[in-house]
Coordinates of C-alpha atoms in Angstrom, one line a residue:
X1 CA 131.1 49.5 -71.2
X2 CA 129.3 46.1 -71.9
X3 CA 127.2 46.3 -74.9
X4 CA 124.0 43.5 -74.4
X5 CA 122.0 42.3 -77.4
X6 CA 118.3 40.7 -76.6
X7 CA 115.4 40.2 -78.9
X8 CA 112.0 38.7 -78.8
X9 CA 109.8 36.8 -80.9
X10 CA 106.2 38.2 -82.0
X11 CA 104.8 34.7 -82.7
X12 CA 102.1 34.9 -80.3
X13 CA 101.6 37.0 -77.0
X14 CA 104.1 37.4 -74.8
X15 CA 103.8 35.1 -71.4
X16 CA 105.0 35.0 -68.1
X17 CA 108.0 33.0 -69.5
X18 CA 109.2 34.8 -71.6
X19 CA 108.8 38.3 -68.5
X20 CA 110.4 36.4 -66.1
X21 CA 112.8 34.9 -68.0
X22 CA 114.1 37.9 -69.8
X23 CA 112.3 41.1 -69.7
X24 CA 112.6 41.9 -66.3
X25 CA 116.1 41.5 -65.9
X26 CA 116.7 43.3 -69.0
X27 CA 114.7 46.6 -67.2
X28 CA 116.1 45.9 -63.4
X29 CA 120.2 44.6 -64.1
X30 CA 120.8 44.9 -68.3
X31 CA 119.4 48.8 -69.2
X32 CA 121.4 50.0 -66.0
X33 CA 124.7 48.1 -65.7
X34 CA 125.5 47.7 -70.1
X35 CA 124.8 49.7 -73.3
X36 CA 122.1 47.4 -73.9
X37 CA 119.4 47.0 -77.4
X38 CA 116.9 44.9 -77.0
X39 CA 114.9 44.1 -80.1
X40 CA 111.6 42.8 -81.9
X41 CA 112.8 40.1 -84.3
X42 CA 110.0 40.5 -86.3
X43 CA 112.1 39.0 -89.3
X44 CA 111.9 35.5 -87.2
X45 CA 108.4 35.6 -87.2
X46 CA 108.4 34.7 -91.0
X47 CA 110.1 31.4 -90.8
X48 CA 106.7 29.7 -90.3
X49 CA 103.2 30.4 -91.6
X50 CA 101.9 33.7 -90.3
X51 CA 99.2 36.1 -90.7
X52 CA 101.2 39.3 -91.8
X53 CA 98.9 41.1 -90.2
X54 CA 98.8 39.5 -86.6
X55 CA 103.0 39.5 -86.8
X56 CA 102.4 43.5 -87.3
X57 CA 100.1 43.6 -84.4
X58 CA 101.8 41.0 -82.5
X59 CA 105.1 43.3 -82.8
X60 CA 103.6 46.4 -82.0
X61 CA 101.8 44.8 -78.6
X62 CA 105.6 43.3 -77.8
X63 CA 107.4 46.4 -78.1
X64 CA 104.8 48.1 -75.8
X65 CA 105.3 45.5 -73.3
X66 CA 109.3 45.6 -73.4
X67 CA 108.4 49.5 -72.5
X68 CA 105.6 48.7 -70.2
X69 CA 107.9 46.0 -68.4
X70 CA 110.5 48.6 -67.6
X71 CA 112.8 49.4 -70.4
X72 CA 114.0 53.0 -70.7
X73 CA 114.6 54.0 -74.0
X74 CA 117.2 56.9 -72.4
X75 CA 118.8 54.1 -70.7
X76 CA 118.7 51.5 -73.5
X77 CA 117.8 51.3 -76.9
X78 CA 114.4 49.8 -77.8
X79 CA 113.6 49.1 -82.0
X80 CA 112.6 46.8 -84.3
X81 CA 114.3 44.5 -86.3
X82 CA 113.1 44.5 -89.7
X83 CA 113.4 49.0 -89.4
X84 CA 117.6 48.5 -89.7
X85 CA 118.8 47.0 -92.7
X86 CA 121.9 45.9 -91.4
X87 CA 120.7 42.9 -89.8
X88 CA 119.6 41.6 -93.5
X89 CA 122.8 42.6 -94.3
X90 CA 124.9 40.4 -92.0
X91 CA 123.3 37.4 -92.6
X92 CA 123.9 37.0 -96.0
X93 CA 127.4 36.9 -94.9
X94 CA 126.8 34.8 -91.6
X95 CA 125.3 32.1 -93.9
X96 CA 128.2 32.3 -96.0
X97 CA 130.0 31.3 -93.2
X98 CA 128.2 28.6 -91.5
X99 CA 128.1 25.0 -93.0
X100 CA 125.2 23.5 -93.8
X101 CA 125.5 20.6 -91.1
X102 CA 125.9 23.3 -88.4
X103 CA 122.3 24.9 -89.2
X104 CA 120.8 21.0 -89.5
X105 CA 122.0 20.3 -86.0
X106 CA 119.9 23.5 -84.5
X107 CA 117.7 21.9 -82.2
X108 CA 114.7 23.6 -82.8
X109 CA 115.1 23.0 -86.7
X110 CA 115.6 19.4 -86.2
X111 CA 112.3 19.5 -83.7
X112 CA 110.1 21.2 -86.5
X113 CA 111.1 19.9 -89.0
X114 CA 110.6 16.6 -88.0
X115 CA 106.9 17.4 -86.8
X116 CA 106.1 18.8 -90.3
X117 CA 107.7 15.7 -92.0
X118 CA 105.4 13.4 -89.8
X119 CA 102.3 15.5 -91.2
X120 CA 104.2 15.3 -94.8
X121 CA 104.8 18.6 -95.1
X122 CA 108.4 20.4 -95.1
X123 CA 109.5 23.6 -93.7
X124 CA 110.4 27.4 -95.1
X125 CA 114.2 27.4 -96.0
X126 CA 114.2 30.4 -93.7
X127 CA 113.6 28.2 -90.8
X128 CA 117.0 26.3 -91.1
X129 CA 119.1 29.3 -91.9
X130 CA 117.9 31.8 -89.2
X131 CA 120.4 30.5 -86.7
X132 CA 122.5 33.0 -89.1
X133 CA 120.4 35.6 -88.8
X134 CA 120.1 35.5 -84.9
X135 CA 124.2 35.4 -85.1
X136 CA 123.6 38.9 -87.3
X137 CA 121.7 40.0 -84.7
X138 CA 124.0 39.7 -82.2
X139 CA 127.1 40.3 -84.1
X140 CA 126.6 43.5 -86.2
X141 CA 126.5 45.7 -82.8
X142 CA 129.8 44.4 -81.1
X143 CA 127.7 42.3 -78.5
X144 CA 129.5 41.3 -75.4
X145 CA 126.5 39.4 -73.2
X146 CA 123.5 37.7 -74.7
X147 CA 120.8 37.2 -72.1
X148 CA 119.2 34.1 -73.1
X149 CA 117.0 31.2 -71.8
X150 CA 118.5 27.9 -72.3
X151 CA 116.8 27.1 -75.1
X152 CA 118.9 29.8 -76.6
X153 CA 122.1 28.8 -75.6
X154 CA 122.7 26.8 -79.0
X155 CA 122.3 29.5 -81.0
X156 CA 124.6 32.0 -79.7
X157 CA 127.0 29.3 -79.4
X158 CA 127.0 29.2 -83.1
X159 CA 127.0 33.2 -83.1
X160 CA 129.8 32.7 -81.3
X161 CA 131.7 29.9 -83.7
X162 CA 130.9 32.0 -86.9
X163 CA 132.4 35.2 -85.1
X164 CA 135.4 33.3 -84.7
X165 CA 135.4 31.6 -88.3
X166 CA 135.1 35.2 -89.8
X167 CA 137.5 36.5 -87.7
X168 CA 140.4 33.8 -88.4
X169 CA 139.2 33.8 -92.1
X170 CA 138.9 37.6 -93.1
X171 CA 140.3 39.5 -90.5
X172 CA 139.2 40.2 -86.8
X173 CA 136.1 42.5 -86.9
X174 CA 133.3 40.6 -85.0
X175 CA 133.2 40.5 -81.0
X176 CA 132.9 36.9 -79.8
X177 CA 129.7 37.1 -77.4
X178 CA 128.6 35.0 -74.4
X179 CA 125.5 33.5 -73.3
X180 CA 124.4 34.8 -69.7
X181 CA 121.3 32.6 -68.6
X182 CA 119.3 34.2 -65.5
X183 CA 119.9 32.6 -62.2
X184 CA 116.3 31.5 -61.9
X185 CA 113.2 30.8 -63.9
X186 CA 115.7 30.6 -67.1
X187 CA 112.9 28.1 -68.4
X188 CA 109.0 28.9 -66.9
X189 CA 107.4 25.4 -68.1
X190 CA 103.9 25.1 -69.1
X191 CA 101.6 24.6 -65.8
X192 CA 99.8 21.8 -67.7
X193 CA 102.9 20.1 -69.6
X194 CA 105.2 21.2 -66.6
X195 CA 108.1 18.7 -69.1
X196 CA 107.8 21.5 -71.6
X197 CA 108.0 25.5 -72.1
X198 CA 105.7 27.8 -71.7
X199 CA 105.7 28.9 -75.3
X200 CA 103.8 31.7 -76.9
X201 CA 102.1 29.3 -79.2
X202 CA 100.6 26.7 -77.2
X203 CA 97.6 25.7 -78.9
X204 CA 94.8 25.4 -75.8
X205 CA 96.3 28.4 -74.1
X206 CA 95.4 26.9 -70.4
X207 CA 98.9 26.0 -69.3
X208 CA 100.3 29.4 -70.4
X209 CA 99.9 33.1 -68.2
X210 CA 100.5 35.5 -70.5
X211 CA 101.4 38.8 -69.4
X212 CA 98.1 40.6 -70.2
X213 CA 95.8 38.1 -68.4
X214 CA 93.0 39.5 -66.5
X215 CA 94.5 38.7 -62.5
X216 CA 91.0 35.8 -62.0
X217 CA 92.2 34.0 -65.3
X218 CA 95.9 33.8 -64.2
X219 CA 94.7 32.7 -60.5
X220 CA 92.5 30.0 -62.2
X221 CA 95.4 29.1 -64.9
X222 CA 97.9 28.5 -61.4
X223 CA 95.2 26.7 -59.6
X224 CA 94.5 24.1 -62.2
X225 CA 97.9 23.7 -62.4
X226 CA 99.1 20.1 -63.1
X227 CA 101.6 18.7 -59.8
X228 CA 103.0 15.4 -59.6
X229 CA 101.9 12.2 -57.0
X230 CA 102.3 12.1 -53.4
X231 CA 101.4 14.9 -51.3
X232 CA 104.8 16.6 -49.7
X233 CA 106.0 19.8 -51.4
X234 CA 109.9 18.6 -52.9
X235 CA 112.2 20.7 -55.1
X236 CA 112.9 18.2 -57.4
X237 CA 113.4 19.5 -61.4
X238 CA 113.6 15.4 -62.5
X239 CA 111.3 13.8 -59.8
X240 CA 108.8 16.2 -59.4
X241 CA 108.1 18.9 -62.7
X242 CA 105.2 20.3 -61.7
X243 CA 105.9 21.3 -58.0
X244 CA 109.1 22.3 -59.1
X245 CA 107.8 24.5 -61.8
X246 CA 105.7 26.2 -59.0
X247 CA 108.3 26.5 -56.6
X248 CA 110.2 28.6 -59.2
X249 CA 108.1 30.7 -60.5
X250 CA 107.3 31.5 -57.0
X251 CA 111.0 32.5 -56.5
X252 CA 111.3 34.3 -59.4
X253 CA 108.0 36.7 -58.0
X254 CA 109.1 37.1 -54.2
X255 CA 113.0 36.3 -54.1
X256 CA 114.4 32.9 -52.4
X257 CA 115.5 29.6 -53.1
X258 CA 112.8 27.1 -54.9
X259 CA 114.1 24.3 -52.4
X260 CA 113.8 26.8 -49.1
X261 CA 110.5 27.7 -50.6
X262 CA 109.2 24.0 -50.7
X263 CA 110.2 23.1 -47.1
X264 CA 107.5 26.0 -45.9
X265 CA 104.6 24.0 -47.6
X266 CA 102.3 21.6 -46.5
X267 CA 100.2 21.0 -49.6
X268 CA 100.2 21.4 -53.0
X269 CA 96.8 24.0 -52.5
X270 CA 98.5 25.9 -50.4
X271 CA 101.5 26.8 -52.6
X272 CA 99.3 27.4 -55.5
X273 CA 97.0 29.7 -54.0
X274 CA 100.2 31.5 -52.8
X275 CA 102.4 31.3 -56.3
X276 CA 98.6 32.8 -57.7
X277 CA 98.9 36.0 -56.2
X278 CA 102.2 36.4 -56.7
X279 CA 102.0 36.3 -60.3
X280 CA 99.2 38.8 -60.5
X281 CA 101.2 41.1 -58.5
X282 CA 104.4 40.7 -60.1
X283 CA 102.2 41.8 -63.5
X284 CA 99.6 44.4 -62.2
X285 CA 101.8 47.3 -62.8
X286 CA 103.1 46.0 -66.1
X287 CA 99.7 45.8 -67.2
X288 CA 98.8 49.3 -66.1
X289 CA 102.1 50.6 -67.8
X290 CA 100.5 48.6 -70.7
X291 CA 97.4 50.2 -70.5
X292 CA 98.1 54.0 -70.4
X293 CA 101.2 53.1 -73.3
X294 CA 98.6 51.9 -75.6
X295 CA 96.4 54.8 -75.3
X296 CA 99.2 57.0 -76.5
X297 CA 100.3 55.1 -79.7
X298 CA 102.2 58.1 -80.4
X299 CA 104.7 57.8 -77.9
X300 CA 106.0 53.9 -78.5
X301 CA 106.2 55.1 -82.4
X302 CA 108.7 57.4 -81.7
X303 CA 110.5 55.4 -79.5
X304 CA 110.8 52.8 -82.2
X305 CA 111.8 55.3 -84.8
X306 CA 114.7 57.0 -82.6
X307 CA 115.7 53.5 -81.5
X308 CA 115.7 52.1 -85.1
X309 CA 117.8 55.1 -85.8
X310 CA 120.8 54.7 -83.0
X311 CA 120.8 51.0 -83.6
X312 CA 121.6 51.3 -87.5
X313 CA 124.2 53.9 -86.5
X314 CA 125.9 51.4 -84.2
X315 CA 126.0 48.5 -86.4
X316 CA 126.6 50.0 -89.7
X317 CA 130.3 50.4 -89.5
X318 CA 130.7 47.2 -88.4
X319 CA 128.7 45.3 -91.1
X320 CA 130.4 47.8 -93.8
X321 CA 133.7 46.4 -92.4
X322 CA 132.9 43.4 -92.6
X323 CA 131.2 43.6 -96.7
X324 CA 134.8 45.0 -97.3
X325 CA 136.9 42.1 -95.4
X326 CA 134.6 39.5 -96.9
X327 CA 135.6 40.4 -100.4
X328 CA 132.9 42.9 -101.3
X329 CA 133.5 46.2 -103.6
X330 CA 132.5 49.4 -101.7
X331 CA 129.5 51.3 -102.3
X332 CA 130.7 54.5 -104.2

């Protein structure tokens, strides 16, 4: 059976991005069709200044939202990072396979750390080397399929290089995974920036829906939505961002082609009102699962622990195997 690895960040609260994106086809196609785990990477969250106390809140809110969003933990398995040792572990070794050019070239490295240099600061170490970690991730449980945005793509591309490099080095014991990028709305862009993601951390908060909005604040959020010039509704990614933004989120809620979608609107009102209610219906029942999950705190707890418990059990053989292939004296 196909074994899927997926993880999200708790840097900030999780958005409508990051549900359409990911979550919901991990709980409608991943949890029923592969032996999926889909994970809190808490551990990311450290790479750049953080409250320790909102990143423990932040994870606990995201791992009741992978459950309110769908995910079955007797279908999948559901856990957070930082509870199974392993992934530490493995990236001790990852990094002492990767090169230090390959983790400089990371995109989102290069990004921040050239934002912090222009405020003459510098980043943690842990920011440049987590590329490695993420390949842990994915490698220590014998991951087949990786369902990622695009923005990910670069990093299980490298998951994929060091498996390889391991494998040609010490012996084959990692499975070489692949990147499988959702059909549509594989990058929701911020409704005021639509030239950038909707990110968990945008500052203002107003081009963002995050996926416990009250349904009038994600109405008004769509409505002031930023469009482009002219008046005609065109699918055009390049030409037109913001329409086309709205034409794919609008897909992503109700099914359909973003370009067939376009050619049944007359105004740029019209399609907003209309992408509006879609979003709050597309999240009404998450945030009612949401709702009655947190008032039994009990309940995600132990799905965390039992989850914890069959993902260490999965990938400790293979990161043993691969301490002994590496060069490493056994534990006695």
């Amino acid at each position: 059976m196909t074994r899927v690895f997926s993880g999200i960040q708790p840097t900030g609260h999780l958005t409508l991005g990051n549900y359409l994106g990911a979550m919901r086809r991990w709980a409608e196609v991943d949890q029923h069709q592969a032996d999926s785990l889909f994970c809190v990477v808490d551990l990311h969250a450290l790479t750049v200044d953080h409250d320790p106390a909102r990143v423990r809140r932040l994870s606990r809110q995201a791992a009741t939202l992978l459950l309110a969003a769908g995910l079955d933990p007797e279908l999948c398995t559901v856990f957070v990072q930082s509870h199974v040792d392993e992934h530490a572990r493995l990236s001790y070794l990852m990094e002492c396979v990767a090169t230090d050019g390959e983790m400089r070239r990371m995109i989102q490295y290069k990004e921040k750390a050239a934002r912090e240099r222009e405020r003459g600061g510098s980043v943690r170490l842990s920011l440049l080397t987590y590329p490695a970690l993420m390949a842990a991730d994915i490698l220590a449980y014998g991951t087949d399929e990786v369902p990622v945005g695009d923005d990910q793509t670069q990093h299980v591309e490298l998951a994929r290089d060091l498996a390889v490099r391991f494998n040609q080095r010490y012996g084959h014991t990692f499975v070489v995974p692949r990147a499988t990028p959702p059909k549509v709305a594989s990058r929701v862009m911020n409704l005021q920036v639509p030239t950038s993601k909707m990110g968990k951390s945008d500052d203002s908060g107003q081009g963002v829906v995050y996926l416990l909005d009250e349904p009038d604040a994600v109405r008004k959020k769509i409505m002031r939505a930023v469009t482009d010039s002219g008046t005609d509704v065109v699918y055009d990614r390049e030409a037109r961002p913001g329409v086309a933004n709205l034409l794919e989120i609008l897909a992503a809620c109700e099914g359909g082609d973003p370009e067939t979608l376009g050619a049944a609107y007359a105004s740029y009102g019209a399609l907003k009102k209309d992408t509006a209610e879609a979003v709050v219906e597309v999240l009404r029942p998450l945030r009612q699962r949401h709702k009655e999950l947190c008032a039994d705190p009990g309940h995600v707890d132990g799905v965390l622990r039992a989850g914890a418990r069959r993902a260490r059990d999965m990938a400790r053989p293979r990161v043993d195997e691969a301490y002994r292939a590496i060069g490493l004296l056994p534990a006695g």
